[in-house]
Coordinates of N, CA, C and O in Angstrom, one line a residue:
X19 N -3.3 30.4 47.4 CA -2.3 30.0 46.5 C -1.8 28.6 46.8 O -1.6 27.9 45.8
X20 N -1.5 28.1 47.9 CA -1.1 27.2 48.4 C -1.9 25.9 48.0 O -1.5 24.7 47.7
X21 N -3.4 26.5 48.2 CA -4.3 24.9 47.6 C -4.1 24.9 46.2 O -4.5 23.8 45.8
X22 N -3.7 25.5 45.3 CA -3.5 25.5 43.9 C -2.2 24.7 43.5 O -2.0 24.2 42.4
X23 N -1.4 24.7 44.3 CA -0.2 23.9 44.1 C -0.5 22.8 44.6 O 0.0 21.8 43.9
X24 N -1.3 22.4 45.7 CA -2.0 21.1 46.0 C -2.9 20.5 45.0 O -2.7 19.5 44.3
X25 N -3.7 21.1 44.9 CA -4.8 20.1 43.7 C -3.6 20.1 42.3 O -3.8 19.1 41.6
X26 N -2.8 20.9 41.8 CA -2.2 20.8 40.4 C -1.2 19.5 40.9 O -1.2 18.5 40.2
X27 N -0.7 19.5 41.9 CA -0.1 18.4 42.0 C -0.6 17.2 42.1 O 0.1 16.3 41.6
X28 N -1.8 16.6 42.7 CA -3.0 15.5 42.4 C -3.2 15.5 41.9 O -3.6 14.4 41.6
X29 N -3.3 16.3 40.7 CA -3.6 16.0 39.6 C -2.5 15.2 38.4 O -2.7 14.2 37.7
X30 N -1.1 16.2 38.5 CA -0.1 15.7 37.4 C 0.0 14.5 38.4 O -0.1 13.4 37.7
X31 N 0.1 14.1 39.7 CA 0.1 12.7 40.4 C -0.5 11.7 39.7 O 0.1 10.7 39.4
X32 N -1.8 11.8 39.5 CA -3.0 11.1 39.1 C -2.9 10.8 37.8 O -3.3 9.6 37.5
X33 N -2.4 11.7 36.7 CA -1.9 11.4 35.4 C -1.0 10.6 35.0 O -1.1 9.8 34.0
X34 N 0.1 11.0 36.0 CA 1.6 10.3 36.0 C 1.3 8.6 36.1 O 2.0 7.7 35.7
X35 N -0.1 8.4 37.0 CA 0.0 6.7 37.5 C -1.0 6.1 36.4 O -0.8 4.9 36.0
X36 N -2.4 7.4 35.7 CA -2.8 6.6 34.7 C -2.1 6.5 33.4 O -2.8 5.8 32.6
X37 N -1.1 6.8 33.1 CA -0.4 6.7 31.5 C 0.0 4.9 32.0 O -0.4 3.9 31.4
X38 N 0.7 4.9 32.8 CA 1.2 3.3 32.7 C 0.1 2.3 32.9 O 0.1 1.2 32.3
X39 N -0.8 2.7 33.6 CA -1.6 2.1 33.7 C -2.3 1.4 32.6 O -2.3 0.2 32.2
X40 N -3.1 2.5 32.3 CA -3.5 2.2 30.7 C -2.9 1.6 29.6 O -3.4 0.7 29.0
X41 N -1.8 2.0 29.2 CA -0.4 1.4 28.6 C -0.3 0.2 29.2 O 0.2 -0.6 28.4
X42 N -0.6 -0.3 30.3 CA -0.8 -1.8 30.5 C -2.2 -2.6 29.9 O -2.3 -3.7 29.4
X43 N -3.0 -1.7 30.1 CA -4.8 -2.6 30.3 C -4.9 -2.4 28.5 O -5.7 -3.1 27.9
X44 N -4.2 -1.4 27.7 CA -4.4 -1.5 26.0 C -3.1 -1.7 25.7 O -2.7 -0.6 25.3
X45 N -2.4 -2.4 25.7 CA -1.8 -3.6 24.9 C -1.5 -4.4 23.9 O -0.5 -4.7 23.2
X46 N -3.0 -4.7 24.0 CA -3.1 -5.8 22.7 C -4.3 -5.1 22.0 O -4.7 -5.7 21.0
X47 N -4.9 -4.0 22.5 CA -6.0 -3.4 21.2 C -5.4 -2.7 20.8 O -5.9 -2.5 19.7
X48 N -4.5 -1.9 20.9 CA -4.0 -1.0 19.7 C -2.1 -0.9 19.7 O -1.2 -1.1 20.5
X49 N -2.5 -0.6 18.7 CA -0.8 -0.3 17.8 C -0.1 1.0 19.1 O -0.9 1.8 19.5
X50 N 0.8 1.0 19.4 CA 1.6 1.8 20.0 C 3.0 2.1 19.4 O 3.9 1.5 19.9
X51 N 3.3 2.9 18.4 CA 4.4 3.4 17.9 C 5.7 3.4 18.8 O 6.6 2.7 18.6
X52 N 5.7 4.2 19.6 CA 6.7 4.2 20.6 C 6.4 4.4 22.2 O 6.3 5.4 22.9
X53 N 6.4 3.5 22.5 CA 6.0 3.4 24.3 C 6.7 4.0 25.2 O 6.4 4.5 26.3
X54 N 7.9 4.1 24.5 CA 9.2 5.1 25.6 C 8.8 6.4 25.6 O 9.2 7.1 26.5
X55 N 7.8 7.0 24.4 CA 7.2 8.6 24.9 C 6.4 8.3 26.2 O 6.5 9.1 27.1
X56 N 5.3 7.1 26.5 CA 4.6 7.4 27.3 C 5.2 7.4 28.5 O 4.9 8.3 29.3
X57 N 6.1 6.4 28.8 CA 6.8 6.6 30.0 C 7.8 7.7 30.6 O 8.0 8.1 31.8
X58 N 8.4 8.1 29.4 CA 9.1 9.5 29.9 C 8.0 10.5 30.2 O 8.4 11.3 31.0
X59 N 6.5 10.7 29.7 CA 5.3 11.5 29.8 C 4.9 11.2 31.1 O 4.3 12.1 31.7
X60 N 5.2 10.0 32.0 CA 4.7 9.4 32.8 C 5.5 10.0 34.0 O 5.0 10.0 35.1
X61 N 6.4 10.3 33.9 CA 7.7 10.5 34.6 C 7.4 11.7 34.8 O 7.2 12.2 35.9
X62 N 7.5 12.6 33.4 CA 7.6 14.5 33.4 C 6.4 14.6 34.6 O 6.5 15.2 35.7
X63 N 5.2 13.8 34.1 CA 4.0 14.6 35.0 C 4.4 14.1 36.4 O 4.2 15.1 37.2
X64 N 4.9 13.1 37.0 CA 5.4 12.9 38.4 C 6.6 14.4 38.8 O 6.3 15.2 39.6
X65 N 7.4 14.3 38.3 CA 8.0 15.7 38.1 C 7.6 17.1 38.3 O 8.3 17.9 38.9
X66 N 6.4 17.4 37.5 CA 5.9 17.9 38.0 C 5.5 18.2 38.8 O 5.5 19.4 39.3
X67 N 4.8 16.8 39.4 CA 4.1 17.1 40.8 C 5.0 17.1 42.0 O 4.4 17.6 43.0
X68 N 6.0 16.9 42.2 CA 7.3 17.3 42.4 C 7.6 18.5 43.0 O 7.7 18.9 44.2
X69 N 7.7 18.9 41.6 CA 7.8 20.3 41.2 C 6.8 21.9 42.4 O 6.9 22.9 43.1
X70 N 5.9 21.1 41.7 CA 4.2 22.3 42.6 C 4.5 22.3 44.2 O 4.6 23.2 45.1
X71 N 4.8 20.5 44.4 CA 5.2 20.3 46.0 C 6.3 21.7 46.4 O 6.3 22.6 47.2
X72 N 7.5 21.3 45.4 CA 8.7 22.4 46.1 C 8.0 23.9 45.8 O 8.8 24.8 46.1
X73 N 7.0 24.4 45.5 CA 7.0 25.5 44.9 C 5.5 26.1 45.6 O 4.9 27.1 45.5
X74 N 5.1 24.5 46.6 CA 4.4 25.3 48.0 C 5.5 25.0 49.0 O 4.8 24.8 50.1
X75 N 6.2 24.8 49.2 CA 6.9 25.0 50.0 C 8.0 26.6 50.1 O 8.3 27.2 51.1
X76 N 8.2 26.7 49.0 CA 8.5 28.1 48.6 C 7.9 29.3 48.9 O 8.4 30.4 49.3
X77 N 6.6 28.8 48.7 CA 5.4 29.8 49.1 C 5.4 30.0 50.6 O 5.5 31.2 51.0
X78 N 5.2 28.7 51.6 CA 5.1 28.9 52.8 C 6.1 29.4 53.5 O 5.9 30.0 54.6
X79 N 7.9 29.2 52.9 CA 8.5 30.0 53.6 C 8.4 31.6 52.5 O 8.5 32.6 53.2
X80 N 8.4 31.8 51.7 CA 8.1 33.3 51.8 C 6.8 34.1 52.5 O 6.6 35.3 52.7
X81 N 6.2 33.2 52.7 CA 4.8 33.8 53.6 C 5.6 34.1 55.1 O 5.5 35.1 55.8
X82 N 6.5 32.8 55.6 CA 7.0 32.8 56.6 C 6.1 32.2 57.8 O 6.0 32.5 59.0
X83 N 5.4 31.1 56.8 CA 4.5 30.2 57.8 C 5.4 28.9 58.5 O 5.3 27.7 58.3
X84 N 6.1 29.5 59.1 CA 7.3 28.2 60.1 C 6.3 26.9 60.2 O 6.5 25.9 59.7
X85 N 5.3 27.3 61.1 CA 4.9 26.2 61.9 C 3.9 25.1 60.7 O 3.6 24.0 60.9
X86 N 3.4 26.0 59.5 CA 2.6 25.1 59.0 C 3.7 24.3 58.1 O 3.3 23.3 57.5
X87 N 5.5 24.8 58.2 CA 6.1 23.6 57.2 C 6.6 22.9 58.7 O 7.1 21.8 58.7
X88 N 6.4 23.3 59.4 CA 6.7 21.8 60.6 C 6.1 21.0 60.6 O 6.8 20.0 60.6
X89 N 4.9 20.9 60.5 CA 3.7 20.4 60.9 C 3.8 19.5 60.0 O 3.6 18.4 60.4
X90 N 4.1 19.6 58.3 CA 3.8 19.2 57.1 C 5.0 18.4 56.5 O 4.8 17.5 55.6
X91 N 6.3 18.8 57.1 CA 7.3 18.7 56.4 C 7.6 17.2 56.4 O 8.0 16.7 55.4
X92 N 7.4 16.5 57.5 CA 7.5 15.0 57.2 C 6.7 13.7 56.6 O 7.1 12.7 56.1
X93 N 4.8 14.5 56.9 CA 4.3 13.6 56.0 C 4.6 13.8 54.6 O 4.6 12.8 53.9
X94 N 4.9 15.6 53.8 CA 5.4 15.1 53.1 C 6.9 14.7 52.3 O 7.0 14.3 51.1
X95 N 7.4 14.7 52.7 CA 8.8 13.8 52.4 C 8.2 12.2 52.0 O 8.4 11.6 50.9
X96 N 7.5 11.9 53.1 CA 7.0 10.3 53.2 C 5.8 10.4 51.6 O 5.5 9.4 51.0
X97 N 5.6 11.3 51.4 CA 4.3 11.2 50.3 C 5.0 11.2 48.9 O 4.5 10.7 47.9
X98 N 6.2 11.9 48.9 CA 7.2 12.5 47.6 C 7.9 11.0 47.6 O 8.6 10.7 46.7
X99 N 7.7 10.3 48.8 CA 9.1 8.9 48.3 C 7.9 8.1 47.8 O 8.0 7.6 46.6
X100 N 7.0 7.9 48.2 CA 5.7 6.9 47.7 C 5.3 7.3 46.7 O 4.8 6.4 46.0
X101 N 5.3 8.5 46.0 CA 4.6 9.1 45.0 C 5.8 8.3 43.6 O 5.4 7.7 42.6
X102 N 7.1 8.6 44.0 CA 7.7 8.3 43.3 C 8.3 6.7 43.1 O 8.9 6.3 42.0
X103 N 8.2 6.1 44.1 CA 8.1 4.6 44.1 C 7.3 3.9 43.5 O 7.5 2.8 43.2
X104 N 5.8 4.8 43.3 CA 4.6 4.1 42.9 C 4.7 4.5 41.3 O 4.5 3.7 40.3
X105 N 5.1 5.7 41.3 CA 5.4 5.9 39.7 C 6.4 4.8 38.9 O 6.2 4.3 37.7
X106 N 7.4 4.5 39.6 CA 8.2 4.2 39.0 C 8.3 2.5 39.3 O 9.2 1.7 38.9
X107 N 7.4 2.4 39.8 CA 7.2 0.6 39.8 C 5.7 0.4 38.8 O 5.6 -0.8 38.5
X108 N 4.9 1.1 38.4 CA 4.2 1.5 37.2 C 4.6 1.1 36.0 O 4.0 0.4 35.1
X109 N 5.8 1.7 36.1 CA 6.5 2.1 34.6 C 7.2 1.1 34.0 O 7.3 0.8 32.8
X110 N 7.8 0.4 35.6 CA 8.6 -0.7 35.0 C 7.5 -2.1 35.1 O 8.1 -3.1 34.7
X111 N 6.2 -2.3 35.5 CA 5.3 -3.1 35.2 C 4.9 -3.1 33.6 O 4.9 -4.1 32.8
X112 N 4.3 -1.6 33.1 CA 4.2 -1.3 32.1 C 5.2 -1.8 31.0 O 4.8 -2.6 30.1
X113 N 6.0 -1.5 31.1 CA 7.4 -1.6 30.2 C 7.4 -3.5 29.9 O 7.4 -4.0 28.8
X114 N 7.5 -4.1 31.0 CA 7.7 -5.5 31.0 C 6.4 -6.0 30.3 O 6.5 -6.9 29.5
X115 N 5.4 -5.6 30.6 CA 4.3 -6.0 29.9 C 4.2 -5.9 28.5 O 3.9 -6.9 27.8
X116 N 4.4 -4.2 27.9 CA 4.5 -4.2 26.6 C 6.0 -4.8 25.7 O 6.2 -5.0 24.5
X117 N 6.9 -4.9 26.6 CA 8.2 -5.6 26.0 C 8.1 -6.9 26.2 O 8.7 -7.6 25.5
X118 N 7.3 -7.2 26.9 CA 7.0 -9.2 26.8 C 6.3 -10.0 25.9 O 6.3 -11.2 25.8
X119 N 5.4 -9.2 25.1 CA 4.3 -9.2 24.5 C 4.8 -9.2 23.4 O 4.0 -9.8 22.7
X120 N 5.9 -8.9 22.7 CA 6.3 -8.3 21.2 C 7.3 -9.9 21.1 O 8.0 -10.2 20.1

């Protein structure tokens, strides 16, 4: 159960970084109605991944695996602040790009 909360969260991770991304590199080929959905979409799926993180951690202490959240508990803290630093410096690249452009 525990790797399933791992790969769903690489995954909404991996989503969360390609929306802005893309939203940067298409730009100027197509029409974008409203850009502020992509970025709050950009955000939920970081959230997400978030989310799966606290909900293995949930898991390991109901299993009552002490030593594998010892073991774990600091690289990830360190991965949940980069995850969200990276997301959110993304967004605001994104943002400045399609708000400079108009």
């Amino acid at each position: 159960m525990s790797m399933y909360f791992n790969i769903g969260s690489i995954v909404f991770m991996i989503i969360s970084w390609a929306i802005p991304v893309v939203l940067m590199w298409r730009t100027e080929k197509i029409y974008i109605k409203s850009p502020s959905a992509y970025h709050i979409s950009s955000m939920l799926f970081c959230c997400g991944a978030l989310l799966l993180q606290f909900l293995e951690i949930n898991y390991r202490v109901v299993k009552r695996d002490w030593s594998a959240l010892m073991d774990t508990m600091d690289t990830l803290i360190w991965i949940i602040v980069i995850t969200m630093f990276i997301s959110i410096i993304f967004n605001i690249f994104a943002a400045r790009i399609f708000y400079g452009k108009k």
